PDB file of C-alpha atoms in Angstrom:
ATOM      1  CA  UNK A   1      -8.024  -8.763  -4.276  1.00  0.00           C
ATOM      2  CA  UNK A   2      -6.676 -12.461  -5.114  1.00  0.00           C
ATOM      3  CA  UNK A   3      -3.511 -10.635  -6.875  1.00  0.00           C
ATOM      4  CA  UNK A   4      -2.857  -7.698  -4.167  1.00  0.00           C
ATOM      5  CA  UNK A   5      -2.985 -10.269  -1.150  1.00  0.00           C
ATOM      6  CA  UNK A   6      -0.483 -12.741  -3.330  1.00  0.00           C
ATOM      7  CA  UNK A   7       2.071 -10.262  -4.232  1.00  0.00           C
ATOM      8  CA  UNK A   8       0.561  -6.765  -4.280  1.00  0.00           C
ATOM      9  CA  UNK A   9      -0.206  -4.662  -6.702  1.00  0.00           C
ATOM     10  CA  UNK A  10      -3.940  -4.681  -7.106  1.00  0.00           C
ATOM     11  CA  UNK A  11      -4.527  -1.086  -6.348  1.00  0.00           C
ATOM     12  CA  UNK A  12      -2.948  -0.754 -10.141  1.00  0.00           C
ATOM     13  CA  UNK A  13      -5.903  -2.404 -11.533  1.00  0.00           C
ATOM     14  CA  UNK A  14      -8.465  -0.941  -9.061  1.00  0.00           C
ATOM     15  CA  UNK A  15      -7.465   2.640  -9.471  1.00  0.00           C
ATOM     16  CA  UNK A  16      -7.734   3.025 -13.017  1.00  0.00           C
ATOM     17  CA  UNK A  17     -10.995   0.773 -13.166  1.00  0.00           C
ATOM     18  CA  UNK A  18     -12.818   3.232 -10.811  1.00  0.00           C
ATOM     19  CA  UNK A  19     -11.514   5.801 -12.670  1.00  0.00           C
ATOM     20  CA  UNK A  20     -12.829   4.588 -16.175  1.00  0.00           C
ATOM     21  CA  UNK A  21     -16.466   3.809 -14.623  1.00  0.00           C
ATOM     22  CA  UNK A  22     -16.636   7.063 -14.075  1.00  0.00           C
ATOM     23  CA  UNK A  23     -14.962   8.349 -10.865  1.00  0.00           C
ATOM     24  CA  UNK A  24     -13.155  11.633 -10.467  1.00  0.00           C
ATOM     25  CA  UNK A  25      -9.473  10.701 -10.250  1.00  0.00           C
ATOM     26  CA  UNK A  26      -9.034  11.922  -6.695  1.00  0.00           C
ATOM     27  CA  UNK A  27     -12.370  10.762  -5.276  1.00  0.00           C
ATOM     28  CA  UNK A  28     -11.326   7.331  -6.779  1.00  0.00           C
ATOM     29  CA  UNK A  29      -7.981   7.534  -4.955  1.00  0.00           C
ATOM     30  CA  UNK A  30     -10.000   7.750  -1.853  1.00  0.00           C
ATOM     31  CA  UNK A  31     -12.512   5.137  -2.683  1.00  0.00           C
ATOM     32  CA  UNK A  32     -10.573   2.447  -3.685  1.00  0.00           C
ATOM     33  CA  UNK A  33      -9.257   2.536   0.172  1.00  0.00           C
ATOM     34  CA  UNK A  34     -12.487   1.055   1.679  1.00  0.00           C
ATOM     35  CA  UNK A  35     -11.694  -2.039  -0.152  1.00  0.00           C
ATOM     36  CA  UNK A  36      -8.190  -2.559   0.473  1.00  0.00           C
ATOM     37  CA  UNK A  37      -9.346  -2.136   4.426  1.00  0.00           C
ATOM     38  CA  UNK A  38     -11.439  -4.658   3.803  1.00  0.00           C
ATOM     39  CA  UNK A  39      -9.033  -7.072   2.042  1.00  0.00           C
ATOM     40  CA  UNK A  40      -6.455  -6.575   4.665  1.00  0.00           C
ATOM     41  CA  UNK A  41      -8.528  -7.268   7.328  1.00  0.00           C
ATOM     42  CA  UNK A  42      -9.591 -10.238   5.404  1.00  0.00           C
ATOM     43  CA  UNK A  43      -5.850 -11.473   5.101  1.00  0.00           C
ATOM     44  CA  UNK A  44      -4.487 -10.188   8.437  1.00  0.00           C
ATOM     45  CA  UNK A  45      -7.085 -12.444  10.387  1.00  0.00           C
ATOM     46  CA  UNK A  46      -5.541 -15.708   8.840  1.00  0.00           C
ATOM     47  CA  UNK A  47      -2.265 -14.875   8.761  1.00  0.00           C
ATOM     48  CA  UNK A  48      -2.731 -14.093  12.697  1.00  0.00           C
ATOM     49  CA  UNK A  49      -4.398 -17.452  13.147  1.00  0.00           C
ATOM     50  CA  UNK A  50      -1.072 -18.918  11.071  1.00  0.00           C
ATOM     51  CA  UNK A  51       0.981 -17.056  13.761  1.00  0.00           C
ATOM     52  CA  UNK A  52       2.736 -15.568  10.941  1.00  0.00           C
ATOM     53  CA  UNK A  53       2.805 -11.636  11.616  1.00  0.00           C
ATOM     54  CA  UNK A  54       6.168  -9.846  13.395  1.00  0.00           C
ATOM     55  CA  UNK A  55       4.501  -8.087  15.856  1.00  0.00           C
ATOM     56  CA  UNK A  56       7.949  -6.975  17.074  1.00  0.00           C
ATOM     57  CA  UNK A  57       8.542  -5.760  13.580  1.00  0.00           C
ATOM     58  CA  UNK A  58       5.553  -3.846  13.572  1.00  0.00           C
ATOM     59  CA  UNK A  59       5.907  -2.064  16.743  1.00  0.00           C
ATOM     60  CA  UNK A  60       9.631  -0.985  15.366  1.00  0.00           C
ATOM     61  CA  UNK A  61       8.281   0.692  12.375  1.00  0.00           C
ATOM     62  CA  UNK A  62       4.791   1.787  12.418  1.00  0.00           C
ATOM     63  CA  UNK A  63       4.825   5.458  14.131  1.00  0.00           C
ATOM     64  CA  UNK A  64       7.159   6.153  11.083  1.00  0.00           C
ATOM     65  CA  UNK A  65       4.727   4.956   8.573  1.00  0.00           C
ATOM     66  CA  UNK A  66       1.751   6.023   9.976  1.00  0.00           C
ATOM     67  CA  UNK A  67       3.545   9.724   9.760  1.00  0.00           C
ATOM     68  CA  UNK A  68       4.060   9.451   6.802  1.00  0.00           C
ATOM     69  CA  UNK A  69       0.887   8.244   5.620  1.00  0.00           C
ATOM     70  CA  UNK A  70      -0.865  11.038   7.792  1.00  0.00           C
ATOM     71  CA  UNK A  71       1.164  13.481   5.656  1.00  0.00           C
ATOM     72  CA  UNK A  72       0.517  11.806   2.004  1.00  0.00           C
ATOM     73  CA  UNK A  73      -3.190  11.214   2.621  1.00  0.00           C
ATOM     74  CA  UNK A  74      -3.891  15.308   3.399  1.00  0.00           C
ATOM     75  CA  UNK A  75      -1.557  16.025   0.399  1.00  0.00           C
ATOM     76  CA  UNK A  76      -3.958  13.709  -2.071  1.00  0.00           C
ATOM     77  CA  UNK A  77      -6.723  15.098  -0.757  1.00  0.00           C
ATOM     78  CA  UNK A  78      -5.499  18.731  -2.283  1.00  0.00           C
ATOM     79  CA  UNK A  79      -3.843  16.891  -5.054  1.00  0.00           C
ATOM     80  CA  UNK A  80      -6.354  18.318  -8.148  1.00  0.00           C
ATOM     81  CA  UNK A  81      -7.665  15.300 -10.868  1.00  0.00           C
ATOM     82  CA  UNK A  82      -5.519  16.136 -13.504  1.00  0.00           C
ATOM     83  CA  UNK A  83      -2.473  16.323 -11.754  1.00  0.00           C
ATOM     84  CA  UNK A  84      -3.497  13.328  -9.893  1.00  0.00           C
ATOM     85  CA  UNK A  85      -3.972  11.593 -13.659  1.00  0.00           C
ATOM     86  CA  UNK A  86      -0.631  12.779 -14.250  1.00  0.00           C
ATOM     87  CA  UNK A  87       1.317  11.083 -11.363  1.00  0.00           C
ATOM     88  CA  UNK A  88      -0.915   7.923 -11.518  1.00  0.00           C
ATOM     89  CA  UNK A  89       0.653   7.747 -15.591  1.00  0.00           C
ATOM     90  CA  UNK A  90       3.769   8.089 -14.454  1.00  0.00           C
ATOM     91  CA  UNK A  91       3.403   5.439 -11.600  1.00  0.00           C
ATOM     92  CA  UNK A  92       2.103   3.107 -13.721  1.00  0.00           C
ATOM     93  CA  UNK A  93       4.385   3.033 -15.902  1.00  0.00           C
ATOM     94  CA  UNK A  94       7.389   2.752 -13.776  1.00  0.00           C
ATOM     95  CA  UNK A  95       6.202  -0.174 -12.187  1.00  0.00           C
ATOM     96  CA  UNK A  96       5.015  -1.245 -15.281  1.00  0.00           C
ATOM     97  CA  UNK A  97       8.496  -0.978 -16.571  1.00  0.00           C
ATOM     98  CA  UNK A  98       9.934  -3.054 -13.456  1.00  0.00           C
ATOM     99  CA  UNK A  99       7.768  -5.848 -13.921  1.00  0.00           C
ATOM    100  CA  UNK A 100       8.598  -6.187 -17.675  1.00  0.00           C
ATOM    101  CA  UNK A 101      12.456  -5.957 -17.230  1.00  0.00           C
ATOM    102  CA  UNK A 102      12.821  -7.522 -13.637  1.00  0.00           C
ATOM    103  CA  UNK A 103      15.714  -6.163 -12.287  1.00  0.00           C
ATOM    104  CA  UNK A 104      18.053  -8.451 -10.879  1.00  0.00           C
ATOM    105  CA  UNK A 105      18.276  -9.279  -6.959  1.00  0.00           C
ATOM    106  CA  UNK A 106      14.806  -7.388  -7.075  1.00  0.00           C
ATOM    107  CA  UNK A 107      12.509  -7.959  -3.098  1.00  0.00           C
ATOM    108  CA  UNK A 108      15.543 -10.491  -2.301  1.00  0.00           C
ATOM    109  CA  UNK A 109      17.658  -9.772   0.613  1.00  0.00           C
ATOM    110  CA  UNK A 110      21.188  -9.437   0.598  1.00  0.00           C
ATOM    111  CA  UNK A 111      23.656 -10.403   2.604  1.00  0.00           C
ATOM    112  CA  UNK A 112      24.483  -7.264   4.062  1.00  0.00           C
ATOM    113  CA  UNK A 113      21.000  -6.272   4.085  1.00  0.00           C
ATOM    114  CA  UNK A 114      19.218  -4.662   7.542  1.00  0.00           C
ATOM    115  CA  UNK A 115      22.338  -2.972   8.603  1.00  0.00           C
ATOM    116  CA  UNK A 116      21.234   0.301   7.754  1.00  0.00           C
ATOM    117  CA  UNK A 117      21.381   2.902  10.575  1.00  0.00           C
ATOM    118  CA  UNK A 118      17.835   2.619  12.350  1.00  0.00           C
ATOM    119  CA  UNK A 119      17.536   6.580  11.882  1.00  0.00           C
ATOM    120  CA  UNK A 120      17.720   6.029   7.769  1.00  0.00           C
ATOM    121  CA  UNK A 121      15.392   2.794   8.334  1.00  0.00           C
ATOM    122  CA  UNK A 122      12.500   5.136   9.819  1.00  0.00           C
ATOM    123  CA  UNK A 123      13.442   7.790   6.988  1.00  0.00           C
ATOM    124  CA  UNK A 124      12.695   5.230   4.195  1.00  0.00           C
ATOM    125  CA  UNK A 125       9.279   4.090   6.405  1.00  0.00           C
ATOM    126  CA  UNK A 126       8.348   7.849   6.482  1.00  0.00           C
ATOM    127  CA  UNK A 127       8.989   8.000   2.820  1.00  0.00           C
ATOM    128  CA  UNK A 128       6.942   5.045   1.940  1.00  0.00           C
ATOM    129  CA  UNK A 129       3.974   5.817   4.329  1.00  0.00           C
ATOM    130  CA  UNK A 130       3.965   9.201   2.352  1.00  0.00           C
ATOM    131  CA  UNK A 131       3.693   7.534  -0.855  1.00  0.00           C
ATOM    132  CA  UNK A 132       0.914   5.004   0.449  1.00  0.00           C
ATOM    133  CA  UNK A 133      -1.217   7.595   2.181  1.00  0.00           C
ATOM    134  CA  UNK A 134      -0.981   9.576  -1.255  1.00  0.00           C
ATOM    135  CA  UNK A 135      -1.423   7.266  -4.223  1.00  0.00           C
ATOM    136  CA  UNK A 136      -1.633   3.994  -2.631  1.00  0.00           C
ATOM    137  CA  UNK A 137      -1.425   2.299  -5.903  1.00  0.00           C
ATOM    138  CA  UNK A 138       2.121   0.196  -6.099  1.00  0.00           C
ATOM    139  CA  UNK A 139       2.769   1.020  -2.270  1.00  0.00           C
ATOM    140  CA  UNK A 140       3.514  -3.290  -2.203  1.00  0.00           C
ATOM    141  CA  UNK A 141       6.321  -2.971  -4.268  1.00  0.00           C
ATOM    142  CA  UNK A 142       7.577  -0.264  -2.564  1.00  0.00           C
ATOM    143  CA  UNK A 143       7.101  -1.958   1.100  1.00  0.00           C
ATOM    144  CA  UNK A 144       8.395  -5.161  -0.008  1.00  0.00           C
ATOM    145  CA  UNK A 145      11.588  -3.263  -1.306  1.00  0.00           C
ATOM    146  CA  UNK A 146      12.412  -1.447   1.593  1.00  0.00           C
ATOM    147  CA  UNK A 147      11.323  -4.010   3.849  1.00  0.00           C
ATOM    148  CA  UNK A 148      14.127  -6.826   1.864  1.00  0.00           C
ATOM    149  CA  UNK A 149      16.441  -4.708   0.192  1.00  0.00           C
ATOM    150  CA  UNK A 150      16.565  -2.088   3.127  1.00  0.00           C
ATOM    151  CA  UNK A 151      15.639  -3.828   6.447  1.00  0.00           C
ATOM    152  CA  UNK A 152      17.060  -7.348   5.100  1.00  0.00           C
ATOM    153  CA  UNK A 153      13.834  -9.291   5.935  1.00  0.00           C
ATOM    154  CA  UNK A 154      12.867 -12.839   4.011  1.00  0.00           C
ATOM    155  CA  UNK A 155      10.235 -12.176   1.345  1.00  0.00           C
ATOM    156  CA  UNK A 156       7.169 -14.131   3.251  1.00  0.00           C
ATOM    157  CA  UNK A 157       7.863 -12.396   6.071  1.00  0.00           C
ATOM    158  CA  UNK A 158       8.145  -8.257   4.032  1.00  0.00           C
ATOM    159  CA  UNK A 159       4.570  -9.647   2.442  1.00  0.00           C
ATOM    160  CA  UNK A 160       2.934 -10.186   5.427  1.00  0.00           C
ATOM    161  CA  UNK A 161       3.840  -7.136   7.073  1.00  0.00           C
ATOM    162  CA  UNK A 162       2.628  -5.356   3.374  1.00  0.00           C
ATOM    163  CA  UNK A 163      -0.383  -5.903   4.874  1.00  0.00           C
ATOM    164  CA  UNK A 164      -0.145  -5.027   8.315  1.00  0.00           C
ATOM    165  CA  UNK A 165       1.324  -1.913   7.785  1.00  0.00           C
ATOM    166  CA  UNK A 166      -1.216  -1.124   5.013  1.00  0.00           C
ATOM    167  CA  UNK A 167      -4.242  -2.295   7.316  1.00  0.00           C
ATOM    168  CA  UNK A 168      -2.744   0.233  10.183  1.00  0.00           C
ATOM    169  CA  UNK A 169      -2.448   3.409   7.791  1.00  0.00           C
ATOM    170  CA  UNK A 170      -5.558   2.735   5.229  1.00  0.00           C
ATOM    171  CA  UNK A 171      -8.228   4.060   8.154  1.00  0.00           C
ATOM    172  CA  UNK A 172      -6.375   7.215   8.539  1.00  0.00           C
ATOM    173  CA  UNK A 173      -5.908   8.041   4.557  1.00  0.00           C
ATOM    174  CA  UNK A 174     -10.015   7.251   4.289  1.00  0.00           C
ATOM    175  CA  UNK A 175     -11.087   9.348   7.236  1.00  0.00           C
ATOM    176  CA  UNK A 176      -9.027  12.126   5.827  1.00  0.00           C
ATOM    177  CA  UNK A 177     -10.232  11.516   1.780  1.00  0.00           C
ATOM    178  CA  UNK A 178     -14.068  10.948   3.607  1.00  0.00           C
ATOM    179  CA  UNK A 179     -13.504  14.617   5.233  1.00  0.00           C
ATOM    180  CA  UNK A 180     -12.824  16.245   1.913  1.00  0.00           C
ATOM    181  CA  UNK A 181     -16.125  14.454   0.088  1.00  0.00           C
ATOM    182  CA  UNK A 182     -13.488  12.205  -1.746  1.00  0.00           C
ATOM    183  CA  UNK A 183     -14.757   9.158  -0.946  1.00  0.00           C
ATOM    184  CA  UNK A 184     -18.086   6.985  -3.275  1.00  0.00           C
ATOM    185  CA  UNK A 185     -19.425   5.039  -0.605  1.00  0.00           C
ATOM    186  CA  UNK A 186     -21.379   2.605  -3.217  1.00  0.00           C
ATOM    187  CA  UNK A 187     -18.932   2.056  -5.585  1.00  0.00           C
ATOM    188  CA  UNK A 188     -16.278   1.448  -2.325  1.00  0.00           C
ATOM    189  CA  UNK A 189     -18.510  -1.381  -0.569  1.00  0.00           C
ATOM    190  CA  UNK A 190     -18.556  -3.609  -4.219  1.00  0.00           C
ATOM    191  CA  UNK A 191     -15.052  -2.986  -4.791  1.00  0.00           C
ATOM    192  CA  UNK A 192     -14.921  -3.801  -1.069  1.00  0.00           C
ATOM    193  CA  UNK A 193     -16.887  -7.301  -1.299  1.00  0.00           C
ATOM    194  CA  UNK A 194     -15.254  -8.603  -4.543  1.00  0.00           C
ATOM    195  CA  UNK A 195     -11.522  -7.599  -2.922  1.00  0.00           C
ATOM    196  CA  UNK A 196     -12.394  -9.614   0.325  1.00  0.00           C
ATOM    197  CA  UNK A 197     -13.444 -12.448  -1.681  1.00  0.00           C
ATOM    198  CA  UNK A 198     -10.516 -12.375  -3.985  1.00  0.00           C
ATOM    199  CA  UNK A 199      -8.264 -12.121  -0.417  1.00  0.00           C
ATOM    200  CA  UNK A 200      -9.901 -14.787   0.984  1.00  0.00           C
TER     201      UNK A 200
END
């Protein structure tokens, strides 16, 4: 929780752990959601005391996400465990990969970032809403690249709005995985309490 409020990625750790206790990969896709609600909500109340979320921002670009979320959530939910095991290698890997090697310029904004056309801005949104209602697991990254490189925000600002945007799709991808019985209620709430912690 600590490391996925900080800078994201702690659905890479979570995912796999549920997994290796014993979860079926798909039902663990949908049950490490209830704690990442949890954490959010966690984080999103102080950074609203701090005054620190966009809420102009967030207005902009969350029907686009929360499409695309809609979308990747149903898709997991037919996704079968062994391809799901499949994708989740692959994922971890790549970001694996861009952690070890760092590319250059990586989550900072350029100069002539944020003037993409609006239209391609809600495209990439879509895209990464997909992704996040789907996997969930390195959906940071992914935000806070498209939210620098793409929309030309500061960092702070792209990591805070990781977690609004998150917060705003994460009830719709567990209603949808708690529909199709892929959801562990039990093993969600502990997840749940030691994320909130770690977030707080």
């Amino acid at each position: 929780g600590f490391i996925n409020i900080l800078a994201g990625g702690g659905s890479l750790i979570a995912l796999p752990a549920l997994i290796f206790l014993g979860l079926p990969d798909t039902t663990a896709n949908g049950t490490v959601r209830i704690a990442i609600l949890a954490q959010n909500i966690t984080a999103l109340s102080h950074y609203q005391k701090a005054g620190a979320i966009h809420w102009d921002i967030v207005r902009k670009w969350a029907l686009p996400i929360l499409l695309g979320a809609t979308i990747g959530s149903w898709v997991g939910t037919q996704t079968t465990d062994a391809n799901f095991r499949t994708i989740l290698s692959a994922v971890m890997l790549g970001v694996g990969s861009v952690l070890v090697f760092k590319p250059k310029g990586l989550f900072e904004a350029r100069d002539d970032a944020g003037t993409i056309p609006p239209a391609l801005g809600g495209i990439l949104m879509v895209g990464v809403g997909f992704y996040g209602g789907f996997i969930q697991a390195g959906v940071g990254y992914l935000l806070l690249g498209t939210l620098t490189l793409g929309l030309g925000l500061r960092l702070m600002t792209a990591n805070v709005l990781k977690v609004v945007f998150v917060t705003l799709y994460t009830p719709i991808a567990i209603g949808l995985f708690a529909l199709e019985g892929k959801i562990d209620w039990g093993a969600g709430a502990l997840l749940a309490v030691g994320q909130s912690l770690g977030a707080w």
